[in-house]
mmCIF file of C-alpha atoms in Angstrom:
data_model
loop_
_atom_site.group_PDB
_atom_site.id
_atom_site.type_symbol
_atom_site.label_atom_id
_atom_site.label_comp_id
_atom_site.label_asym_id
_atom_site.label_seq_id
_atom_site.Cartn_x
_atom_site.Cartn_y
_atom_site.Cartn_z
ATOM 1 C CA MET I 1 -9.798 1.413 -22.849
ATOM 2 C CA ALA I 2 -11.749 -1.424 -24.353
ATOM 3 C CA SER I 3 -15.029 -0.225 -23.006
ATOM 4 C CA ASP I 4 -14.218 3.266 -24.146
ATOM 5 C CA ASN I 5 -13.575 2.016 -27.579
ATOM 6 C CA ALA I 6 -16.904 0.330 -27.630
ATOM 7 C CA THR I 7 -18.722 3.500 -26.723
ATOM 8 C CA ASP I 8 -16.635 5.451 -29.124
ATOM 9 C CA LEU I 9 -17.488 3.078 -31.849
ATOM 10 C CA LYS I 10 -21.153 3.428 -31.159
ATOM 11 C CA ASP I 11 -20.903 7.154 -31.382
ATOM 12 C CA GLU I 12 -18.982 6.846 -34.520
ATOM 13 C CA ILE I 13 -21.486 4.773 -36.321
ATOM 14 C CA SER I 14 -24.092 7.393 -35.864
ATOM 15 C CA GLU I 15 -21.588 10.070 -36.650
ATOM 16 C CA LEU I 16 -20.216 8.489 -39.693
ATOM 17 C CA ALA I 17 -23.458 7.766 -41.421
ATOM 18 C CA PRO I 18 -23.332 10.952 -43.463
ATOM 19 C CA PHE I 19 -19.699 10.379 -44.202
ATOM 20 C CA ASP I 20 -20.295 7.017 -45.666
ATOM 21 C CA PRO I 21 -19.742 7.856 -49.299
ATOM 22 C CA THR I 22 -16.423 9.420 -48.549
ATOM 23 C CA LYS I 23 -15.422 6.404 -46.574
ATOM 24 C CA LYS I 24 -16.075 4.144 -49.455
ATOM 25 C CA LYS I 25 -13.870 6.171 -51.636
ATOM 26 C CA LYS I 26 -11.137 6.077 -49.100
ATOM 27 C CA LYS I 27 -11.488 2.401 -48.652
ATOM 28 C CA LYS I 28 -10.654 2.035 -52.273
ATOM 29 C CA LYS I 29 -7.622 4.160 -51.955
ATOM 30 C CA PRO I 30 -5.703 2.127 -49.433
ATOM 31 C CA VAL I 31 -6.030 -0.909 -51.561
ATOM 32 C CA ALA I 32 -4.261 0.913 -54.301
ATOM 33 C CA GLN I 33 -1.425 2.135 -52.169
ATOM 34 C CA ASP I 34 -1.209 -0.495 -49.528
ATOM 35 C CA HIS I 35 2.506 -0.878 -49.837
ATOM 36 C CA VAL I 36 3.140 2.710 -48.965
ATOM 37 C CA GLU I 37 0.854 2.458 -46.047
ATOM 38 C CA GLU I 38 2.552 -0.458 -44.537
ATOM 39 C CA VAL I 39 5.840 1.317 -44.457
ATOM 40 C CA GLU I 40 4.397 4.430 -43.055
ATOM 41 C CA LYS I 41 2.001 2.862 -40.674
ATOM 42 C CA LEU I 42 4.529 2.391 -37.959
ATOM 43 C CA VAL I 43 5.655 5.957 -38.145
ATOM 44 C CA GLU I 44 2.130 7.175 -38.164
ATOM 45 C CA THR I 45 0.923 5.174 -35.241
ATOM 46 C CA THR I 46 3.425 6.891 -33.102
ATOM 47 C CA GLU I 47 2.942 10.278 -34.653
ATOM 48 C CA ASN I 48 -0.748 10.120 -34.851
ATOM 49 C CA LEU I 49 -1.431 10.593 -31.229
ATOM 50 C CA SER I 50 0.293 13.870 -30.926
ATOM 51 C CA VAL I 51 -0.873 15.054 -34.286
ATOM 52 C CA GLU I 52 -4.435 14.286 -33.409
ATOM 53 C CA ASP I 53 -4.310 16.185 -30.222
ATOM 54 C CA ALA I 54 -3.006 19.262 -31.849
ATOM 55 C CA GLY I 55 -5.272 19.501 -34.820
ATOM 56 C CA GLU I 56 -8.582 18.029 -33.964
ATOM 57 C CA SER I 57 -10.702 20.591 -35.616
ATOM 58 C CA VAL I 58 -8.343 20.910 -38.527
ATOM 59 C CA PHE I 59 -8.972 17.374 -39.483
ATOM 60 C CA SER I 60 -12.545 17.707 -40.475
ATOM 61 C CA GLY I 61 -11.534 20.400 -42.833
ATOM 62 C CA MET I 62 -8.631 18.427 -44.146
ATOM 63 C CA LYS I 63 -10.742 15.510 -44.951
ATOM 64 C CA LYS I 64 -12.587 17.331 -47.655
ATOM 65 C CA LYS I 65 -9.375 18.485 -49.173
ATOM 66 C CA LYS I 66 -8.047 15.018 -49.260
ATOM 67 C CA LYS I 67 -11.123 13.801 -50.919
ATOM 68 C CA LYS I 68 -10.536 16.174 -53.721
ATOM 69 C CA GLN I 69 -6.935 15.196 -54.011
ATOM 70 C CA VAL I 70 -7.840 11.611 -54.254
ATOM 71 C CA GLU I 71 -10.206 12.309 -57.017
ATOM 72 C CA LEU I 72 -7.624 14.292 -58.875
ATOM 73 C CA ASP I 73 -4.928 11.727 -59.010
ATOM 74 C CA ILE I 74 -4.127 8.654 -57.058
ATOM 75 C CA GLU I 75 -0.508 8.477 -58.033
ATOM 76 C CA GLU I 76 0.372 11.504 -56.061
ATOM 77 C CA ASN I 77 -0.545 9.641 -52.960
ATOM 78 C CA GLU I 78 2.434 7.444 -53.283
ATOM 79 C CA GLU I 79 4.762 10.366 -52.955
ATOM 80 C CA GLY I 80 3.162 10.930 -49.619
ATOM 81 C CA ASP I 81 2.645 14.588 -48.923
ATOM 82 C CA ALA I 82 2.014 15.598 -45.388
ATOM 83 C CA GLY I 83 -1.734 15.748 -45.526
ATOM 84 C CA GLU I 84 -1.984 12.417 -47.182
ATOM 85 C CA ASP I 85 0.291 10.831 -44.667
ATOM 86 C CA ASN I 86 -2.074 11.583 -41.912
ATOM 87 C CA ASP I 87 -4.909 10.155 -43.830
ATOM 88 C CA ASP I 88 -3.082 6.953 -44.487
ATOM 89 C CA GLY I 89 -2.256 6.601 -40.906
ATOM 90 C CA LYS I 90 -5.862 7.012 -40.106
ATOM 91 C CA LEU I 91 -7.020 4.351 -42.395
ATOM 92 C CA GLY I 92 -4.261 2.067 -41.319
ATOM 93 C CA GLU I 93 -5.262 2.427 -37.746
ATOM 94 C CA ASP I 94 -8.867 2.166 -38.700
ATOM 95 C CA GLU I 95 -8.514 -1.544 -38.674
ATOM 96 C CA GLN I 96 -6.828 -1.666 -35.282
ATOM 97 C CA GLY I 97 -8.996 0.527 -33.161
ATOM 98 C CA GLU I 98 -10.939 3.509 -34.273
ATOM 99 C CA GLY I 99 -11.473 5.056 -30.913
ATOM 100 C CA ILE I 100 -8.215 6.888 -30.840
ATOM 101 C CA ILE I 101 -8.130 8.027 -34.391
ATOM 102 C CA PHE I 102 -11.529 9.459 -34.632
ATOM 103 C CA GLY I 103 -11.366 10.735 -31.127
ATOM 104 C CA GLY I 104 -10.750 14.155 -32.494
ATOM 105 C CA GLU I 105 -13.458 14.166 -35.073
ATOM 106 C CA GLN I 106 -16.201 12.556 -33.134
ATOM 107 C CA LEU I 107 -16.329 15.127 -30.441
ATOM 108 C CA PRO I 108 -20.060 15.310 -29.913
ATOM 109 C CA TRP I 109 -20.230 19.057 -30.048
ATOM 110 C CA GLU I 110 -18.290 19.255 -33.256
ATOM 111 C CA GLY I 111 -20.041 21.326 -35.862
ATOM 112 C CA THR I 112 -22.928 22.236 -33.614
ATOM 113 C CA ASP I 113 -23.554 25.357 -31.647
ATOM 114 C CA ARG I 114 -24.495 23.675 -28.398
ATOM 115 C CA ASP I 115 -22.485 23.822 -25.259
ATOM 116 C CA TYR I 116 -20.200 21.047 -24.091
ATOM 117 C CA LYS I 117 -21.585 18.689 -21.570
ATOM 118 C CA TYR I 118 -19.572 17.967 -18.487
ATOM 119 C CA GLU I 119 -19.474 14.230 -19.102
ATOM 120 C CA GLU I 120 -18.238 14.703 -22.611
ATOM 121 C CA LEU I 121 -15.427 16.925 -21.511
ATOM 122 C CA LEU I 122 -14.582 14.520 -18.742
ATOM 123 C CA ASP I 123 -14.412 11.629 -21.178
ATOM 124 C CA ARG I 124 -12.219 13.655 -23.424
ATOM 125 C CA VAL I 125 -9.769 14.628 -20.725
ATOM 126 C CA PHE I 126 -9.531 11.052 -19.485
ATOM 127 C CA ASN I 127 -8.958 9.736 -22.965
ATOM 128 C CA THR I 128 -6.148 12.163 -23.492
ATOM 129 C CA LEU I 129 -4.741 11.373 -20.113
ATOM 130 C CA ARG I 130 -4.787 7.660 -20.759
ATOM 131 C CA GLU I 131 -3.111 8.122 -24.094
ATOM 132 C CA ASN I 132 -0.355 10.296 -22.829
ATOM 133 C CA ASN I 133 0.352 9.032 -19.343
ATOM 134 C CA PRO I 134 -1.678 6.023 -18.394
ATOM 135 C CA LEU I 135 -0.164 5.954 -14.936
ATOM 136 C CA LEU I 136 -2.018 9.065 -13.867
ATOM 137 C CA ALA I 137 -5.393 7.855 -15.022
ATOM 138 C CA GLY I 138 -5.340 4.789 -12.806
ATOM 139 C CA ASP I 139 -7.424 5.008 -9.703
ATOM 140 C CA ARG I 140 -4.686 4.382 -7.195
ATOM 141 C CA ARG I 141 -5.277 6.640 -4.289
ATOM 142 C CA ARG I 142 -3.443 7.083 -1.065
ATOM 143 C CA THR I 143 -5.209 7.025 2.194
ATOM 144 C CA VAL I 144 -4.024 9.795 4.384
ATOM 145 C CA MET I 145 -4.126 9.437 8.113
ATOM 146 C CA ARG I 146 -4.597 12.403 10.298
ATOM 147 C CA PRO I 147 -1.844 12.874 12.818
ATOM 148 C CA PRO I 148 -2.938 11.856 16.286
ATOM 149 C CA GLN I 149 -4.153 14.631 18.515
ATOM 150 C CA VAL I 150 -2.818 14.027 21.955
ATOM 151 C CA LEU I 151 -3.782 15.881 25.085
ATOM 152 C CA ARG I 152 -2.625 15.547 28.638
ATOM 153 C CA GLU I 153 -5.196 14.737 31.229
ATOM 154 C CA GLY I 154 -3.753 15.740 34.538
ATOM 155 C CA THR I 155 -0.114 14.792 34.759
ATOM 156 C CA LYS I 156 -0.302 11.049 34.573
ATOM 157 C CA LYS I 157 -2.775 10.342 31.815
ATOM 158 C CA THR I 158 -2.726 10.971 28.117
ATOM 159 C CA VAL I 159 -5.748 11.341 25.855
ATOM 160 C CA PHE I 160 -5.704 10.277 22.230
ATOM 161 C CA ALA I 161 -8.469 12.547 20.978
ATOM 162 C CA ASN I 162 -9.023 11.437 17.386
ATOM 163 C CA PHE I 163 -8.664 7.767 18.140
ATOM 164 C CA MET I 164 -12.008 6.869 16.593
ATOM 165 C CA ASP I 165 -11.144 8.846 13.530
ATOM 166 C CA SER I 166 -7.934 6.903 13.033
ATOM 167 C CA CYS I 167 -9.725 3.614 13.514
ATOM 168 C CA LYS I 168 -12.243 4.581 10.892
ATOM 169 C CA THR I 169 -9.633 5.518 8.320
ATOM 170 C CA MET I 170 -7.914 2.202 8.890
ATOM 171 C CA HIS I 171 -11.239 0.298 8.907
ATOM 172 C CA ARG I 172 -10.386 -1.501 12.100
ATOM 173 C CA GLN I 173 -12.269 -2.241 15.251
ATOM 174 C CA PRO I 174 -11.387 0.281 17.946
ATOM 175 C CA GLU I 175 -10.993 -2.546 20.435
ATOM 176 C CA HIS I 176 -8.374 -4.213 18.314
ATOM 177 C CA VAL I 177 -6.421 -1.018 17.833
ATOM 178 C CA MET I 178 -6.723 -0.231 21.497
ATOM 179 C CA THR I 179 -5.387 -3.574 22.649
ATOM 180 C CA PHE I 180 -2.477 -3.197 20.304
ATOM 181 C CA LEU I 181 -1.659 0.304 21.483
ATOM 182 C CA LEU I 182 -1.890 -0.642 25.130
ATOM 183 C CA ALA I 183 0.158 -3.776 24.678
ATOM 184 C CA GLU I 184 2.851 -1.891 22.838
ATOM 185 C CA MET I 185 3.021 0.884 25.364
ATOM 186 C CA GLY I 186 2.855 -1.488 28.270
ATOM 187 C CA THR I 187 0.210 0.475 30.070
ATOM 188 C CA THR I 188 -3.474 0.372 30.778
ATOM 189 C CA GLY I 189 -6.172 2.564 29.379
ATOM 190 C CA SER I 190 -9.777 2.809 28.303
ATOM 191 C CA LEU I 191 -12.197 4.657 26.097
ATOM 192 C CA ASP I 192 -13.928 7.587 27.707
ATOM 193 C CA GLY I 193 -17.401 9.023 27.149
ATOM 194 C CA GLN I 194 -16.451 10.891 23.983
ATOM 195 C CA GLN I 195 -14.831 7.813 22.505
ATOM 196 C CA ARG I 196 -11.353 9.072 23.148
ATOM 197 C CA LEU I 197 -8.611 6.786 24.275
ATOM 198 C CA VAL I 198 -7.226 7.532 27.698
ATOM 199 C CA VAL I 199 -3.973 5.816 28.577
ATOM 200 C CA LYS I 200 -1.989 5.875 31.719
ATOM 201 C CA GLY I 201 1.410 7.448 31.437
ATOM 202 C CA ARG I 202 2.887 10.353 29.554
ATOM 203 C CA PHE I 203 3.222 9.996 25.824
ATOM 204 C CA ALA I 204 4.038 12.367 23.023
ATOM 205 C CA PRO I 205 2.078 12.454 19.748
ATOM 206 C CA LYS I 206 5.188 11.089 18.096
ATOM 207 C CA ASN I 207 4.936 7.956 20.218
ATOM 208 C CA PHE I 208 1.394 7.305 19.125
ATOM 209 C CA GLU I 209 2.321 7.901 15.546
ATOM 210 C CA GLY I 210 5.138 5.391 15.674
ATOM 211 C CA ILE I 211 2.943 2.734 17.175
ATOM 212 C CA LEU I 212 0.140 3.402 14.720
ATOM 213 C CA LYS I 213 2.614 3.050 11.896
ATOM 214 C CA ARG I 214 3.642 -0.320 13.204
ATOM 215 C CA TYR I 215 0.021 -1.284 13.580
ATOM 216 C CA ILE I 216 -0.700 -0.374 9.993
ATOM 217 C CA ASN I 217 2.295 -2.288 8.737
ATOM 218 C CA GLU I 218 1.297 -5.374 10.608
ATOM 219 C CA TYR I 219 -2.486 -5.357 10.560
ATOM 220 C CA VAL I 220 -3.627 -3.130 7.718
ATOM 221 C CA ILE I 221 -1.288 -3.104 4.759
ATOM 222 C CA CYS I 222 -1.570 -5.973 2.299
ATOM 223 C CA ASN I 223 1.741 -7.666 1.736
ATOM 224 C CA GLY I 224 1.129 -8.336 -1.916
ATOM 225 C CA CYS I 225 -0.111 -5.037 -3.278
ATOM 226 C CA LYS I 226 0.560 -2.603 -0.418
ATOM 227 C CA SER I 227 -2.983 -1.378 -0.431
ATOM 228 C CA ALA I 228 -4.725 -0.446 2.780
ATOM 229 C CA ASP I 229 -8.068 -1.723 1.550
ATOM 230 C CA THR I 230 -8.130 -4.822 3.700
ATOM 231 C CA ILE I 231 -10.444 -6.633 6.055
ATOM 232 C CA LEU I 232 -9.398 -8.204 9.318
ATOM 233 C CA SER I 233 -11.539 -11.178 10.278
ATOM 234 C CA LYS I 234 -11.378 -13.754 12.985
ATOM 235 C CA GLU I 235 -11.654 -17.403 12.011
ATOM 236 C CA ASN I 236 -11.512 -19.915 14.805
ATOM 237 C CA ARG I 237 -9.285 -17.906 17.086
ATOM 238 C CA LEU I 238 -6.939 -16.766 14.360
ATOM 239 C CA PHE I 239 -6.925 -13.355 12.771
ATOM 240 C CA PHE I 240 -6.782 -13.224 9.015
ATOM 241 C CA LEU I 241 -6.109 -10.234 6.874
ATOM 242 C CA ARG I 242 -7.832 -10.300 3.491
ATOM 243 C CA CYS I 243 -7.042 -7.791 0.804
ATOM 244 C CA GLU I 244 -9.956 -6.282 -1.073
ATOM 245 C CA GLN I 245 -7.786 -5.176 -3.951
ATOM 246 C CA CYS I 246 -5.883 -8.304 -4.873
ATOM 247 C CA GLY I 247 -7.785 -10.931 -2.892
ATOM 248 C CA SER I 248 -4.750 -12.258 -1.102
ATOM 249 C CA SER I 249 -5.051 -13.339 2.467
ATOM 250 C CA ARG I 250 -2.575 -13.814 5.261
ATOM 251 C CA SER I 251 -2.697 -14.585 8.915
ATOM 252 C CA VAL I 252 -1.538 -12.004 11.407
ATOM 253 C CA ALA I 253 0.010 -12.497 14.783
ATOM 254 C CA PRO I 254 -2.300 -12.194 17.747
ATOM 255 C CA ILE I 255 -1.688 -9.266 20.028
ATOM 256 C CA LYS I 256 0.215 -10.283 23.091
ATOM 257 C CA ALA I 257 1.132 -7.990 25.870
ATOM 258 C CA GLY I 258 4.061 -10.154 26.859
ATOM 259 C CA PHE I 259 5.854 -9.574 30.075
ATOM 260 C CA VAL I 260 4.701 -6.570 32.036
ATOM 261 C CA ALA I 261 6.854 -5.689 34.967
ATOM 262 C CA ARG I 262 5.354 -4.495 38.148
ATOM 263 C CA VAL I 263 5.627 -0.794 38.527
ATOM 264 C CA GLY I 264 4.354 1.267 41.354
ATOM 265 C CA ARG I 265 3.845 0.497 44.938
ATOM 266 C CA ARG I 266 3.609 -3.068 46.088
ATOM 267 C CA LYS I 267 1.163 -4.091 48.662
ATOM 268 C CA ALA I 268 2.439 -5.578 51.844
ATOM 269 C CA GLY I 269 0.918 -8.991 51.366
ATOM 270 C CA VAL I 270 2.270 -9.711 47.873
ATOM 271 C CA MET E 1 16.184 -33.003 28.344
ATOM 272 C CA SER E 2 18.150 -36.135 27.646
ATOM 273 C CA ASP E 3 14.902 -38.086 27.505
ATOM 274 C CA LEU E 4 13.665 -35.884 24.749
ATOM 275 C CA ASP E 5 16.828 -36.247 22.813
ATOM 276 C CA THR E 6 16.655 -39.974 22.812
ATOM 277 C CA GLN E 7 13.006 -40.017 21.880
ATOM 278 C CA ILE E 8 13.104 -37.907 18.798
ATOM 279 C CA PRO E 9 15.360 -39.939 16.531
ATOM 280 C CA SER E 10 13.571 -43.202 17.252
ATOM 281 C CA THR E 11 10.164 -41.982 16.037
ATOM 282 C CA PHE E 12 9.226 -40.111 12.932
ATOM 283 C CA ASP E 13 9.401 -36.447 13.700
ATOM 284 C CA PRO E 14 6.847 -34.472 11.709
ATOM 285 C CA PHE E 15 8.490 -31.237 12.705
ATOM 286 C CA ALA E 16 11.971 -32.177 11.702
ATOM 287 C CA GLU E 17 11.819 -30.310 8.463
ATOM 288 C CA ALA E 18 10.135 -27.332 9.981
ATOM 289 C CA SER E 19 12.724 -26.995 12.698
ATOM 290 C CA ALA E 20 15.467 -27.356 10.134
ATOM 291 C CA ASP E 21 13.870 -24.550 8.192
ATOM 292 C CA ASN E 22 13.820 -22.486 11.309
ATOM 293 C CA ALA E 23 17.474 -23.072 11.845
ATOM 294 C CA GLY E 24 18.000 -21.694 8.358
ATOM 295 C CA ALA E 25 15.782 -18.695 8.705
ATOM 296 C CA VAL E 26 16.257 -18.283 12.461
ATOM 297 C CA SER E 27 13.505 -15.723 12.604
ATOM 298 C CA LYS E 28 10.899 -17.798 14.342
ATOM 299 C CA GLU E 29 11.533 -17.080 17.967
ATOM 300 C CA TYR E 30 11.618 -13.431 18.677
ATOM 301 C CA VAL E 31 13.222 -11.747 21.591
ATOM 302 C CA HIS E 32 10.987 -8.937 22.707
ATOM 303 C CA ILE E 33 12.487 -5.817 24.121
ATOM 304 C CA ARG E 34 9.942 -3.583 25.762
ATOM 305 C CA VAL E 35 9.917 -0.378 27.661
ATOM 306 C CA GLN E 36 7.584 0.602 30.441
ATOM 307 C CA GLN E 37 6.968 3.922 32.011
ATOM 308 C CA ARG E 38 7.450 4.428 35.667
ATOM 309 C CA ASN E 39 6.845 7.429 37.765
ATOM 310 C CA GLY E 40 8.263 10.664 36.500
ATOM 311 C CA ARG E 41 10.699 10.364 33.653
ATOM 312 C CA LYS E 42 11.869 6.980 34.713
ATOM 313 C CA SER E 43 11.377 3.869 32.727
ATOM 314 C CA LEU E 44 12.112 0.194 32.681
ATOM 315 C CA THR E 45 13.389 -2.086 29.949
ATOM 316 C CA THR E 46 12.451 -5.740 29.789
ATOM 317 C CA VAL E 47 14.069 -8.397 27.646
ATOM 318 C CA GLN E 48 11.867 -11.405 27.141
ATOM 319 C CA GLY E 49 12.354 -14.605 25.197
ATOM 320 C CA LEU E 50 16.073 -15.241 25.437
ATOM 321 C CA LYS E 51 16.904 -18.894 24.890
ATOM 322 C CA LYS E 52 17.189 -21.230 27.796
ATOM 323 C CA GLU E 53 20.771 -22.074 26.977
ATOM 324 C CA TYR E 54 21.957 -18.634 27.839
ATOM 325 C CA SER E 55 22.564 -17.772 31.420
ATOM 326 C CA LYS E 56 20.490 -14.702 32.050
ATOM 327 C CA THR E 57 22.463 -13.743 35.101
ATOM 328 C CA LYS E 58 25.698 -13.620 33.177
ATOM 329 C CA ILE E 59 24.166 -11.585 30.387
ATOM 330 C CA LEU E 60 22.660 -9.277 32.953
ATOM 331 C CA LYS E 61 25.973 -8.759 34.605
ATOM 332 C CA ASP E 62 27.513 -7.596 31.359
ATOM 333 C CA LEU E 63 24.531 -5.474 30.485
ATOM 334 C CA LYS E 64 24.692 -3.735 33.813
ATOM 335 C CA LYS E 65 28.354 -3.068 33.443
ATOM 336 C CA GLU E 66 27.979 -1.855 29.875
ATOM 337 C CA PHE E 67 25.095 0.519 30.398
ATOM 338 C CA CYS E 68 25.865 1.533 33.949
ATOM 339 C CA CYS E 69 22.426 0.674 35.205
ATOM 340 C CA ASN E 70 20.952 -1.716 37.637
ATOM 341 C CA GLY E 71 18.808 -4.648 36.722
ATOM 342 C CA THR E 72 17.458 -7.963 37.744
ATOM 343 C CA VAL E 73 16.293 -11.272 36.412
ATOM 344 C CA VAL E 74 12.619 -11.929 37.053
ATOM 345 C CA GLU E 75 11.039 -15.353 37.003
ATOM 346 C CA ASP E 76 7.784 -15.406 35.139
ATOM 347 C CA PRO E 77 5.598 -18.483 35.336
ATOM 348 C CA GLU E 78 4.776 -18.404 31.619
ATOM 349 C CA LEU E 79 7.587 -16.572 29.952
ATOM 350 C CA GLY E 80 10.517 -17.916 31.888
ATOM 351 C CA GLN E 81 13.277 -15.636 32.962
ATOM 352 C CA VAL E 82 12.999 -12.021 31.980
ATOM 353 C CA ILE E 83 15.744 -9.450 32.287
ATOM 354 C CA GLN E 84 14.769 -6.093 33.691
ATOM 355 C CA LEU E 85 16.938 -3.054 33.373
ATOM 356 C CA GLN E 86 16.559 0.429 34.681
ATOM 357 C CA GLY E 87 16.028 3.140 32.162
ATOM 358 C CA ASP E 88 15.203 3.021 28.490
ATOM 359 C CA GLN E 89 17.921 0.699 27.221
ATOM 360 C CA ARG E 90 16.148 -0.713 24.189
ATOM 361 C CA LYS E 91 18.682 0.414 21.610
ATOM 362 C CA ASN E 92 21.601 -0.460 23.804
ATOM 363 C CA VAL E 93 20.328 -3.921 24.549
ATOM 364 C CA SER E 94 19.573 -4.768 20.949
ATOM 365 C CA THR E 95 22.979 -3.658 19.727
ATOM 366 C CA PHE E 96 24.653 -5.466 22.578
ATOM 367 C CA LEU E 97 22.855 -8.724 21.885
ATOM 368 C CA VAL E 98 23.646 -8.548 18.201
ATOM 369 C CA GLN E 99 27.272 -7.703 18.757
ATOM 370 C CA ALA E 100 27.720 -10.451 21.292
ATOM 371 C CA GLY E 101 26.464 -12.878 18.672
ATOM 372 C CA ILE E 102 23.633 -14.107 20.813
ATOM 373 C CA LEU E 103 20.988 -13.043 18.342
ATOM 374 C CA LYS E 104 20.511 -11.827 14.836
ATOM 375 C CA LYS E 105 18.915 -8.534 14.124
ATOM 376 C CA GLU E 106 15.802 -10.123 12.615
ATOM 377 C CA GLN E 107 15.097 -11.972 15.817
ATOM 378 C CA ILE E 108 14.777 -8.880 17.916
ATOM 379 C CA LYS E 109 11.482 -7.087 18.207
ATOM 380 C CA ILE E 110 11.549 -3.747 19.872
ATOM 381 C CA HIS E 111 8.248 -2.641 21.310
ATOM 382 C CA GLY E 112 7.145 0.518 22.940
ATOM 383 C CA PHE E 113 6.745 4.022 21.684
#
């Protein structure tokens, strides 16, 4: 918001140059009726946002009217008719931050015949969005993993076709993911020519998904902020997970296959 | 064992606090329950990391009776005694171990698909 305000202000200065005389007059006015303002300010600050949104173009017209009114009599102001109220609010907020208040008036295409520029419209929509629901404007995005595509190779082997794809979305070394998968499944496997993972044994896509979920929980997700934007690095034999979002770092357990029982035929000598 | 016991109190034990913490949290030493595929639709369950104090054979006997499956205790040079059971008994084993009061739920890690 702060940076927006700054840019807004800049625009305003150029915009307001012709308005200057009117501004001076208005500046006088609030001094006269400061007490009213202070009471109404609070109400206005809340109202203003919605009011502004509705009647952006109306305002420029209104302003002239108000000017006249002011010139006619200042006492009427204290009674606070609707039009005046808005004005007061404006001036009151003027001191706090002008970006929001003049947002309506300082639309760059206001009063001209030219077309809107894309950036201008984009700024406008984001300003409105931030005002009304700031949660939506934040750049929190979810990373979506594709479900694993699993094929059967023969009867005894399973192929994880988009293995590389998954590794890329998680930003992890394929070797690391592979060792984890194989250790968890208690089998052996390798990468084939098309960079697919071939594992021994029969597995359903659901199995892979479950293991990948566990992998992500343990080796990808940051504990502090739950973001998946992390880096796994090895520092003297230990793996550390560093979060790119919040900068926190934690160590992760090394992958151990643990006990693997002998399956299959035993040779005579063993 | 008795040697160790007598040694520790006499010298300053840097790990005393840590081990006490572990006793509080109890989640340091995991028991890993894994499943392995065999031929066909058969599989094998292994229970690794049970404490030395427990007699694996006695636990195995009850497990076998409970789940109606066969099993054995395997000696591993690094990991000590490991219980093997026939079939995918991961859920059964974990609930059994928790109910028998041998372990807490946080100490069990179930691996496999």
